[in-house]
Coordinates of C-alpha atoms in Angstrom, one line a residue:
M1 CA 74.9 37.2 117.6
A2 CA 77.6 34.7 116.9
R3 CA 75.9 33.4 113.8
S4 CA 76.0 36.9 112.3
W5 CA 79.8 36.8 112.2
P6 CA 82.0 34.5 110.0
P7 CA 84.4 32.2 111.7
S8 CA 87.3 34.5 110.8
V9 CA 86.1 37.1 113.3
R10 CA 85.0 34.7 116.1
T11 CA 87.3 33.8 119.0
G12 CA 86.8 31.8 122.2
C13 CA 85.9 35.0 124.2
P14 CA 82.8 35.2 126.4
R15 CA 79.5 36.1 124.8
A16 CA 76.3 37.1 126.6
P17 CA 73.1 39.1 126.1
W18 CA 73.0 42.2 128.4
S19 CA 71.1 45.4 128.6
A20 CA 73.6 48.1 127.6
S21 CA 77.4 48.1 127.2
R22 CA 77.9 51.5 128.6
T23 CA 76.1 50.5 131.8
W24 CA 78.3 47.5 132.3
R25 CA 81.4 49.4 131.5
R26 CA 80.6 52.1 134.2
R27 CA 79.6 49.6 136.8
S28 CA 82.6 47.2 136.4
G29 CA 85.4 49.6 136.9
P30 CA 89.1 49.3 136.1
G31 CA 90.5 45.8 135.7
R32 CA 87.2 44.1 135.4
T33 CA 85.9 44.7 131.9
S34 CA 87.6 45.1 128.5
A35 CA 89.5 48.3 127.9
G36 CA 90.8 49.4 124.6
G37 CA 91.4 46.1 122.9
C38 CA 92.1 44.5 126.2
G39 CA 95.0 46.9 126.9
G40 CA 97.7 44.2 126.6
P41 CA 100.0 44.2 129.6
R42 CA 98.9 47.7 130.7
R43 CA 95.8 46.5 132.5
R44 CA 94.0 43.3 133.5
C45 CA 90.6 42.6 131.9
I46 CA 88.0 40.2 130.8
R47 CA 87.6 40.8 127.0
V48 CA 84.1 40.4 125.9
C49 CA 84.1 39.8 122.1
S50 CA 80.5 39.7 121.0
P51 CA 77.8 41.1 123.4
R52 CA 74.2 41.3 122.6
G53 CA 73.2 44.8 123.7
C54 CA 69.5 44.5 124.1
E55 CA 68.9 48.3 124.4
W56 CA 70.6 49.0 121.1
S57 CA 69.1 45.9 119.5
G58 CA 65.7 47.1 120.5
A59 CA 66.3 50.5 119.0
T60 CA 67.5 49.0 115.7
T61 CA 64.5 46.6 115.4
S62 CA 61.9 49.1 116.6
R63 CA 61.0 49.9 113.0
T64 CA 61.2 46.5 111.3
P65 CA 58.5 46.1 108.6
R66 CA 55.1 46.2 110.1
P67 CA 54.4 43.2 112.3
S68 CA 50.7 43.9 112.5
S69 CA 50.1 43.8 116.2
S70 CA 53.5 43.4 117.9
V71 CA 53.4 44.8 121.4
T72 CA 57.2 44.7 121.7
R73 CA 57.8 47.2 119.0
G74 CA 58.9 50.7 120.2
G75 CA 58.3 53.7 118.0
T76 CA 60.6 56.5 117.3
G77 CA 61.5 58.3 120.6
E78 CA 59.9 55.7 122.8
P79 CA 61.8 53.9 125.6
R80 CA 64.2 51.4 124.3
S81 CA 65.7 49.8 127.3
A82 CA 65.6 46.1 127.9
A83 CA 63.0 46.7 130.6
A84 CA 60.8 48.7 128.2
A85 CA 61.1 45.9 125.6
L86 CA 60.1 43.3 128.2
A87 CA 57.1 45.4 129.3
R88 CA 55.9 45.7 125.7
L89 CA 56.4 42.0 125.2
R90 CA 54.2 41.2 128.3
G91 CA 51.7 44.0 127.7
G92 CA 52.5 45.9 130.9
P93 CA 53.2 49.6 131.5
V94 CA 56.4 50.7 129.7
P95 CA 59.0 52.3 132.1
P96 CA 60.8 55.4 130.9
D97 CA 64.5 55.2 130.1
P98 CA 66.8 56.6 132.7
P99 CA 67.9 60.2 131.8
Q100 CA 71.0 60.7 129.8
R101 CA 74.0 60.9 132.2
A102 CA 75.1 64.6 132.5
A103 CA 78.2 65.4 130.5
E104 CA 80.4 66.2 133.5
P105 CA 84.1 66.6 132.7
G106 CA 86.1 63.6 134.0
A107 CA 83.1 62.4 135.9
Q108 CA 82.8 58.9 137.4
S109 CA 79.6 57.1 138.0
S110 CA 77.7 58.6 140.9
L111 CA 76.4 56.5 143.7
F112 CA 73.0 58.1 143.1
E113 CA 73.1 58.2 139.3
P114 CA 69.9 56.8 137.8
Q115 CA 70.4 53.3 136.5
A116 CA 68.5 51.1 134.0
T117 CA 66.3 48.5 135.6
A118 CA 68.3 45.3 136.0
L119 CA 66.6 42.3 134.4
P120 CA 67.2 38.6 135.3
L121 CA 68.9 36.6 132.6
A122 CA 65.6 34.7 131.8
D123 CA 63.9 38.0 131.0
L124 CA 66.9 39.2 128.9
L125 CA 66.7 35.9 127.0
A126 CA 63.0 36.5 126.4
V127 CA 63.7 40.0 125.0
Y128 CA 66.5 38.5 122.9
A129 CA 64.2 35.8 121.5
E130 CA 61.6 38.4 120.5
Q131 CA 64.3 40.4 118.8
Q132 CA 65.2 37.3 116.8
R133 CA 61.5 36.9 115.8
R134 CA 61.4 40.5 114.7
H135 CA 64.5 39.9 112.6
D136 CA 62.6 37.2 110.7
L137 CA 59.9 39.8 109.8
A138 CA 62.5 42.1 108.0
E139 CA 62.7 42.2 104.3
H140 CA 66.3 40.9 104.6
P141 CA 66.5 39.1 107.9
E142 CA 70.2 38.2 107.7
R143 CA 71.1 41.8 107.0
M144 CA 69.0 43.0 110.0
R145 CA 70.7 40.4 112.2
L146 CA 74.1 41.7 111.0
L147 CA 73.1 45.3 111.8
T148 CA 71.9 44.3 115.3
A149 CA 75.2 42.5 115.9
A150 CA 77.1 45.5 114.5
E151 CA 75.2 48.0 116.8
S152 CA 76.0 45.8 119.8
A153 CA 79.7 45.6 118.9
G154 CA 79.7 49.4 118.3
M155 CA 78.4 50.0 121.8
L156 CA 81.2 47.9 123.2
V157 CA 83.9 49.7 121.1
A158 CA 82.5 53.0 122.3
A159 CA 82.7 51.9 125.9
E160 CA 86.3 50.7 125.5
M161 CA 87.2 54.0 123.7
N162 CA 85.7 56.0 126.6
R163 CA 87.8 54.1 129.1
A164 CA 91.0 54.2 127.1
G165 CA 90.8 57.9 126.3
L166 CA 92.6 59.9 123.6
P167 CA 96.3 60.7 124.5
W168 CA 96.5 64.4 125.3
S169 CA 99.5 66.6 126.3
A170 CA 98.3 69.3 128.7
G171 CA 101.7 71.0 128.5
V172 CA 101.6 71.2 124.7
H173 CA 98.0 72.5 124.9
R174 CA 99.0 75.3 127.4
E175 CA 101.9 76.4 125.2
M176 CA 99.6 76.6 122.1
L177 CA 97.1 78.6 124.1
H178 CA 99.8 81.0 125.2
D179 CA 101.1 81.4 121.7
L180 CA 97.7 82.0 120.2
L181 CA 95.9 83.9 122.9
G182 CA 98.6 85.5 125.0
E183 CA 98.6 85.9 128.8
R184 CA 95.5 85.1 130.8
Y185 CA 94.0 88.0 132.9
A186 CA 92.8 87.5 136.5
G187 CA 89.1 87.1 136.9
G188 CA 88.5 85.0 133.8
G189 CA 88.4 87.9 131.4
E190 CA 89.5 87.7 127.8
P191 CA 93.2 86.9 127.3
R192 CA 95.5 89.5 126.0
R193 CA 95.4 88.8 122.2
L194 CA 91.5 88.8 122.2
A195 CA 91.5 92.1 124.1
E196 CA 93.9 93.6 121.6
L197 CA 91.8 92.5 118.6
A198 CA 88.6 93.8 120.3
D199 CA 90.3 97.2 120.6
E200 CA 91.3 97.1 116.9
V201 CA 87.7 96.3 115.9
S202 CA 86.4 99.2 118.0
A203 CA 88.9 101.6 116.6
A204 CA 87.9 100.7 113.1
F205 CA 84.3 101.5 113.8
G206 CA 85.1 104.6 115.8
R207 CA 83.1 103.4 118.9
R208 CA 83.2 100.6 121.4
V209 CA 82.0 97.4 119.7
R210 CA 81.7 93.9 121.3
P211 CA 83.0 91.6 118.7
D212 CA 81.7 88.6 120.6
L213 CA 78.1 89.9 120.1
P214 CA 76.9 89.4 116.5
A215 CA 74.0 91.8 117.0
D216 CA 76.5 94.6 118.1
V217 CA 78.7 93.9 115.0
V218 CA 75.8 93.9 112.6
K219 CA 74.6 97.2 114.1
A220 CA 78.1 98.7 113.8
F221 CA 78.3 97.9 110.1
A222 CA 74.8 99.3 109.6
Q223 CA 75.9 102.6 111.2
A224 CA 78.9 102.5 108.8
G225 CA 76.4 102.2 105.8
I226 CA 77.1 98.5 105.2
R227 CA 74.3 96.0 105.4
V228 CA 75.2 92.5 106.6
R229 CA 72.8 89.7 107.6
S230 CA 75.3 87.9 109.8
T231 CA 78.9 87.8 111.0
R232 CA 79.7 84.6 109.1
R233 CA 83.2 84.6 107.7
W234 CA 82.1 84.2 104.0
E235 CA 79.9 87.3 104.3
L236 CA 82.5 89.4 106.2
E237 CA 85.2 88.6 103.6
S238 CA 83.1 90.2 100.9
I239 CA 83.1 93.6 102.7
D240 CA 85.8 96.3 102.3
H241 CA 86.1 97.7 105.8
P242 CA 89.1 98.0 108.2
A243 CA 87.2 96.1 110.9
V244 CA 86.9 92.9 108.9
K245 CA 90.5 91.5 109.3
P246 CA 90.7 91.9 113.1
L247 CA 87.1 90.7 113.4
I248 CA 87.7 87.5 111.6
E249 CA 90.9 86.8 113.6
Y250 CA 89.0 87.6 116.8
K251 CA 86.2 85.1 115.9
K252 CA 88.7 82.3 115.2
L253 CA 90.6 82.8 118.4
Y254 CA 87.5 83.4 120.5
R255 CA 86.1 79.9 119.4
I256 CA 89.4 78.3 120.6
W257 CA 89.3 80.2 123.9
V258 CA 85.7 79.2 124.6
A259 CA 85.7 75.7 123.2
H260 CA 89.2 74.4 123.9
G261 CA 90.8 77.0 126.2
W262 CA 92.3 76.7 129.7
S263 CA 88.9 75.9 131.4
W264 CA 88.3 73.1 128.9
L265 CA 91.7 71.7 129.5
Q266 CA 91.3 71.8 133.2
D267 CA 87.9 70.1 133.0
W268 CA 88.3 67.5 130.3
V269 CA 92.0 66.3 130.4
R270 CA 92.9 63.9 133.2
D271 CA 96.1 61.9 133.6
G272 CA 97.2 62.6 130.0
R273 CA 93.8 61.5 128.5
F274 CA 90.8 63.3 127.0
R275 CA 87.7 61.2 127.5
P276 CA 84.6 62.4 125.8
E277 CA 81.7 60.0 126.1
F278 CA 81.3 58.4 122.7
L279 CA 77.8 57.4 121.9
A280 CA 77.5 54.9 119.1
G281 CA 74.6 55.5 116.7
G282 CA 73.7 58.8 118.3
T283 CA 72.0 60.2 115.2
V284 CA 69.2 58.8 113.1
T285 CA 71.6 57.8 110.4
G286 CA 73.7 55.8 112.8
R287 CA 76.6 58.2 113.0
W288 CA 78.3 58.6 116.3
V289 CA 78.2 61.6 118.6
T290 CA 79.9 62.5 121.9
N291 CA 78.2 63.6 125.1
G292 CA 80.3 66.6 126.2
G293 CA 83.8 67.9 125.5
G294 CA 83.4 68.5 121.8
G295 CA 85.2 65.3 121.0
L296 CA 84.2 65.4 117.4
Q297 CA 85.1 69.1 116.9
I298 CA 88.8 69.2 117.7
P299 CA 90.2 72.1 115.6
K300 CA 93.3 71.4 113.5
V301 CA 95.4 73.8 115.5
I302 CA 94.5 72.0 118.8
R303 CA 95.4 68.6 117.4
R304 CA 99.0 69.4 118.1
A305 CA 98.2 68.5 121.7
V306 CA 97.1 64.9 120.8
V307 CA 100.4 63.2 121.4
A308 CA 101.2 59.5 121.7
D309 CA 102.8 58.1 124.9
P310 CA 106.6 57.7 124.9
G311 CA 107.5 54.7 122.7
W312 CA 104.0 54.6 121.2
R313 CA 102.5 55.9 118.0
L314 CA 99.2 57.1 116.7
V315 CA 97.9 55.3 113.6
V316 CA 95.5 57.8 111.9
A317 CA 93.4 56.3 109.2
D318 CA 91.0 58.2 106.9
A319 CA 88.6 56.3 104.6
D320 CA 89.0 57.6 101.0
Q321 CA 85.9 59.0 99.4
M322 CA 83.6 56.8 101.5
E323 CA 80.2 58.0 100.4
P324 CA 80.6 57.6 96.6
R325 CA 82.0 54.1 97.2
V326 CA 79.1 53.2 99.4
L327 CA 76.7 54.5 96.7
A328 CA 78.4 52.2 94.2
A329 CA 77.9 49.2 96.5
I330 CA 74.3 49.8 97.4
S331 CA 73.2 50.9 93.9
R332 CA 75.0 48.0 92.1
D333 CA 75.7 50.4 89.3
P334 CA 78.2 48.6 87.0
G335 CA 80.1 51.7 85.9
L336 CA 80.4 53.2 89.4
M337 CA 81.4 49.9 90.9
E338 CA 84.1 49.5 88.3
V339 CA 85.4 53.0 89.2
A340 CA 85.1 52.3 93.0
G341 CA 86.9 49.0 92.5
R342 CA 90.2 50.9 92.2
E343 CA 92.1 52.3 95.2
S344 CA 93.0 55.4 93.1
D345 CA 91.2 58.7 93.2
L346 CA 87.5 58.0 92.5
Y347 CA 86.7 61.6 91.6
Q348 CA 89.4 61.7 89.0
A349 CA 88.1 58.4 87.5
V350 CA 84.6 59.8 87.4
S351 CA 85.8 63.0 85.8
E352 CA 87.5 61.1 83.0
R353 CA 84.3 59.3 82.2
A354 CA 81.8 62.1 82.5
F355 CA 83.4 65.5 82.9
S356 CA 86.3 65.7 80.4
G357 CA 88.8 65.3 83.2
D358 CA 87.5 68.1 85.4
R359 CA 87.9 66.5 88.9
A360 CA 86.4 69.4 90.8
Q361 CA 83.2 69.3 88.7
A362 CA 83.0 65.5 89.1
K363 CA 83.3 65.8 92.8
L364 CA 80.5 68.4 92.9
A365 CA 78.3 66.2 90.8
V366 CA 78.8 63.1 92.9
L367 CA 78.3 64.9 96.2
G368 CA 75.4 66.8 94.7
A369 CA 73.7 63.5 93.9
V370 CA 74.2 62.3 97.5
Y371 CA 73.2 65.6 99.2
G372 CA 70.5 66.7 96.8
Q373 CA 72.0 69.7 95.0
T374 CA 69.6 69.7 92.0
S375 CA 69.5 73.4 91.1
G376 CA 71.7 75.6 88.9
D377 CA 75.0 73.8 87.9
G378 CA 74.0 71.0 90.2
L379 CA 71.2 70.0 87.8
K380 CA 73.5 70.0 84.8
N381 CA 76.1 68.0 86.6
L382 CA 73.5 65.5 87.8
A383 CA 72.3 65.0 84.2
A384 CA 75.9 64.2 83.1
L385 CA 76.3 61.8 86.0
R386 CA 73.0 60.1 85.1
R387 CA 74.1 59.4 81.6
R388 CA 77.3 57.6 82.8
F389 CA 76.0 56.0 86.0
P390 CA 72.2 55.7 85.6
R391 CA 71.6 53.1 88.4
A392 CA 73.5 55.0 91.0
V393 CA 71.6 58.2 90.3
A394 CA 68.3 56.4 90.1
Y395 CA 69.0 54.8 93.5
V396 CA 69.2 58.1 95.3
D397 CA 66.4 59.6 93.1
D398 CA 64.1 56.8 94.2
A399 CA 65.0 57.4 97.8
A400 CA 64.3 61.1 97.5
R401 CA 60.9 60.4 95.8
A402 CA 60.0 58.1 98.6
G403 CA 60.9 60.7 101.2
E404 CA 58.9 63.4 99.4
E405 CA 55.9 61.1 99.5
G406 CA 56.3 60.5 103.2
R407 CA 57.4 56.9 102.9
L408 CA 60.2 55.3 104.9
V409 CA 63.6 54.4 103.4
R410 CA 66.2 52.0 104.7
T411 CA 69.9 51.6 104.7
W412 CA 71.5 48.6 103.0
L413 CA 71.4 46.6 106.3
G414 CA 67.9 47.8 107.2
R415 CA 68.3 50.8 109.5
T416 CA 65.0 52.8 109.0
C417 CA 64.6 56.5 108.7
P418 CA 62.1 58.2 111.2
P419 CA 58.6 58.9 109.9
A420 CA 57.8 62.3 108.5
A421 CA 56.5 64.9 110.9
G422 CA 52.8 64.5 111.5
T423 CA 53.0 60.9 110.4
G424 CA 52.4 58.2 113.1
E425 CA 54.5 55.1 113.2
D426 CA 51.5 53.1 112.0
T427 CA 50.7 55.4 109.0
A428 CA 54.3 55.8 107.6
E429 CA 54.6 53.4 104.6
E430 CA 57.6 51.5 103.4
A431 CA 59.2 52.7 100.2
G432 CA 57.9 50.4 97.5
I433 CA 54.6 49.8 99.3
P434 CA 51.6 51.9 98.2
A435 CA 50.7 54.6 100.8
G436 CA 47.1 55.0 102.0
D437 CA 44.7 57.6 100.8
E438 CA 44.5 59.6 104.0
D439 CA 46.8 62.6 104.3
P440 CA 48.6 63.0 107.7
P441 CA 46.7 65.5 109.9
G442 CA 48.1 68.6 111.5
A443 CA 49.4 71.9 110.3
R444 CA 52.8 72.3 108.6
Q445 CA 55.5 73.4 110.9
W446 CA 59.3 73.6 110.9
V447 CA 61.0 70.4 112.1
P448 CA 64.5 69.0 111.7
G449 CA 65.2 67.7 108.2
Y450 CA 65.0 64.1 109.1
A451 CA 61.4 64.4 110.1
S452 CA 60.4 67.4 108.0
S453 CA 56.9 67.7 106.6
D454 CA 58.3 69.8 103.8
A455 CA 58.4 67.4 100.8
R456 CA 61.6 68.7 99.3
A457 CA 63.5 68.8 102.6
R458 CA 62.3 65.3 103.4
G459 CA 63.3 64.2 100.0
R460 CA 66.8 65.6 100.4
F461 CA 67.1 63.9 103.8
A462 CA 66.0 60.5 102.4
R463 CA 68.4 60.8 99.5
N464 CA 71.2 61.3 101.9
F465 CA 70.0 58.9 104.5
V466 CA 70.4 55.8 102.3
V467 CA 74.0 56.6 101.6
Q468 CA 75.1 58.1 105.0
G469 CA 73.2 55.4 106.9
S470 CA 74.7 52.6 104.9
A471 CA 78.1 54.2 105.4
A472 CA 77.5 54.2 109.1
D473 CA 76.5 50.5 108.9
W474 CA 79.8 49.7 107.2
T475 CA 81.9 51.7 109.7
L476 CA 80.3 49.8 112.6
L477 CA 81.5 46.5 111.1
L478 CA 84.8 48.1 110.3
L479 CA 85.3 49.0 114.0
A480 CA 84.1 45.6 115.2
A481 CA 86.5 43.8 112.7
L482 CA 89.4 46.1 113.6
R483 CA 88.8 45.4 117.3
Q484 CA 88.9 41.7 116.7
T485 CA 91.9 41.9 114.4
C486 CA 93.8 43.8 117.0
A487 CA 92.9 41.3 119.8
G488 CA 96.0 40.2 121.7
M489 CA 97.9 43.3 120.8
A490 CA 98.5 46.3 123.1
A491 CA 97.0 48.6 120.5
E492 CA 93.9 50.6 121.6
L493 CA 91.1 52.2 119.6
V494 CA 91.0 55.7 121.0
F495 CA 89.1 57.8 118.5
F496 CA 86.4 57.5 115.8
Q497 CA 84.7 60.2 113.7
H498 CA 82.5 59.3 110.7
D499 CA 85.4 58.2 108.3
E500 CA 88.4 58.5 110.6
V501 CA 89.9 56.1 113.1
I502 CA 92.8 56.6 115.5
V503 CA 94.6 53.6 117.1
H504 CA 97.2 54.2 119.8
C505 CA 99.8 51.5 119.8
P506 CA 103.5 50.7 120.7
E507 CA 105.8 51.8 117.9
E508 CA 106.6 48.1 117.0
E509 CA 102.9 47.4 116.4
A510 CA 102.2 50.3 114.1
E511 CA 102.8 48.6 110.8
T512 CA 100.7 45.6 112.0
V513 CA 97.9 48.0 112.9
V514 CA 98.0 49.6 109.4
A515 CA 97.7 46.1 107.9
A516 CA 94.9 45.3 110.4
I517 CA 92.9 48.4 109.2
R518 CA 93.2 47.3 105.6
E519 CA 92.1 43.8 106.5
A520 CA 89.2 45.1 108.6
S521 CA 88.1 47.4 105.8
D522 CA 88.0 44.5 103.3
L523 CA 86.1 42.3 105.7
A524 CA 83.6 45.0 106.6
G525 CA 83.0 45.6 102.9
R526 CA 82.2 41.9 102.3
L527 CA 80.1 41.6 105.3
T528 CA 78.0 44.7 104.7
F529 CA 77.6 44.6 100.9
G530 CA 78.5 41.1 99.9
R531 CA 81.2 40.2 97.4
T532 CA 81.4 43.2 95.1
Q533 CA 84.4 44.8 93.3
V534 CA 84.0 48.0 95.4
R535 CA 87.0 48.7 97.6
F536 CA 87.2 51.0 100.7
P537 CA 90.8 52.1 100.8
F538 CA 92.3 54.1 103.7
T539 CA 95.0 56.8 103.8
T540 CA 97.0 56.0 106.9
A541 CA 99.7 57.8 108.8
I542 CA 101.9 56.7 111.6
V543 CA 102.7 59.7 113.7
E544 CA 103.6 60.8 117.2
C545 CA 101.3 63.9 117.0
Y546 CA 97.8 63.9 115.5
A547 CA 98.4 67.2 113.7
D548 CA 101.2 65.6 111.7
A549 CA 98.8 63.2 110.1
K550 CA 97.3 65.7 107.7

């Protein structure tokens, strides 16, 4: 992995291949492995700078371009542990991966928790060597090596974030719940404010209605002569009925009570920290997920409980208009790169070139190109965008066409989309390589968009995949670079979500962290996309409370 990083992000820290960062983190315990940028004086640790996580490397290289008869290649959904890779390498039976650890609030590793098979160092080195060989088979070997390094670093960052935890004030959280929901009733029933709203809804309908049951609400509206298909807010707001206002308020507060109420607080917040289990690359595009706790769905009203420790601050950083900037970098469209080379509002600049200064229309057009809105006004906007930025639109159009034809597409660094439903790993073709004559067998059926056999749905997914996946590649390198830039500081990476990063640090380090984020963004852009004029600016805020950042 070391050769994948420039000297500016290398240090004299230990490096080693191992099976999975999260396994080492759970086994090692406090004071024995890195925690949150080493944690400064707050805890002792050995800071591992650049691991080679064989499990995630295996997942990344499992769909490198068609090495005719490689027995080490695992297909989509197949076991990806180091032991599985070794079995494929030697032609033996492939062991299943251990089951995902249950998302138990505040849980520590159980003595009887299933663990991955431990491999001797010699076997790990053999798996590592095979991964290096597979890198050489990629269309862009150096990019694939960089992606593998970034995935390994991302797993380490996730493990450190899991250990550090997001600062959380249980007292502030309880006060908010009391203000929003009222008193709690014995026996776990609905709190006072929800009970009052439920009574208002029932009174408006003239009979008892359960507002927490959508079917009951739809039936009540039908009896009132109003046909609704769902209880979604946008549909309810179009109805003139006295039950609408208390019903919308009930639904909002009910979600808070169920998802982040007193039970959630008791289960998930320990010693002033909320610790969801971050899983790097948990989706097919490479975006992160959490295993329990709803760590990536913290409502704005609940963010008031995310409070820095005394004398510390939260540095909250949001990447500005990340997807359009990524599209500029991967498409190499001269006009869009020129626009994305500014740190000012990208949508406003696009509007001045193609939409007579209408920023809202420009934003809809750019996002429509990325997400596949090609009907109605979306088609007209796309045509205007194509005239000004032809290479950018052609890039996502080509990806969509490849997806519709059942071919595979890749991110800039080489992450590969899953094959279409009904298409085996060996029959899915690379974009740009002619597909075979034989149609995939099997009847059409509904499947998630990323593996849909519906041509249009698959095309929309592929169009989005090349942008979102490339953005995920960039954010991995951003996190790795930020972690290295903050080495030696007390600052801790404590939260990451798509295009947002939170660093918890002493007040005197806050401005240094802001500069580190800017430096890491520039470095990640150069590493991922090469030297282009595209910039990836961040909006940063130094706050004591997360809610004050926006």
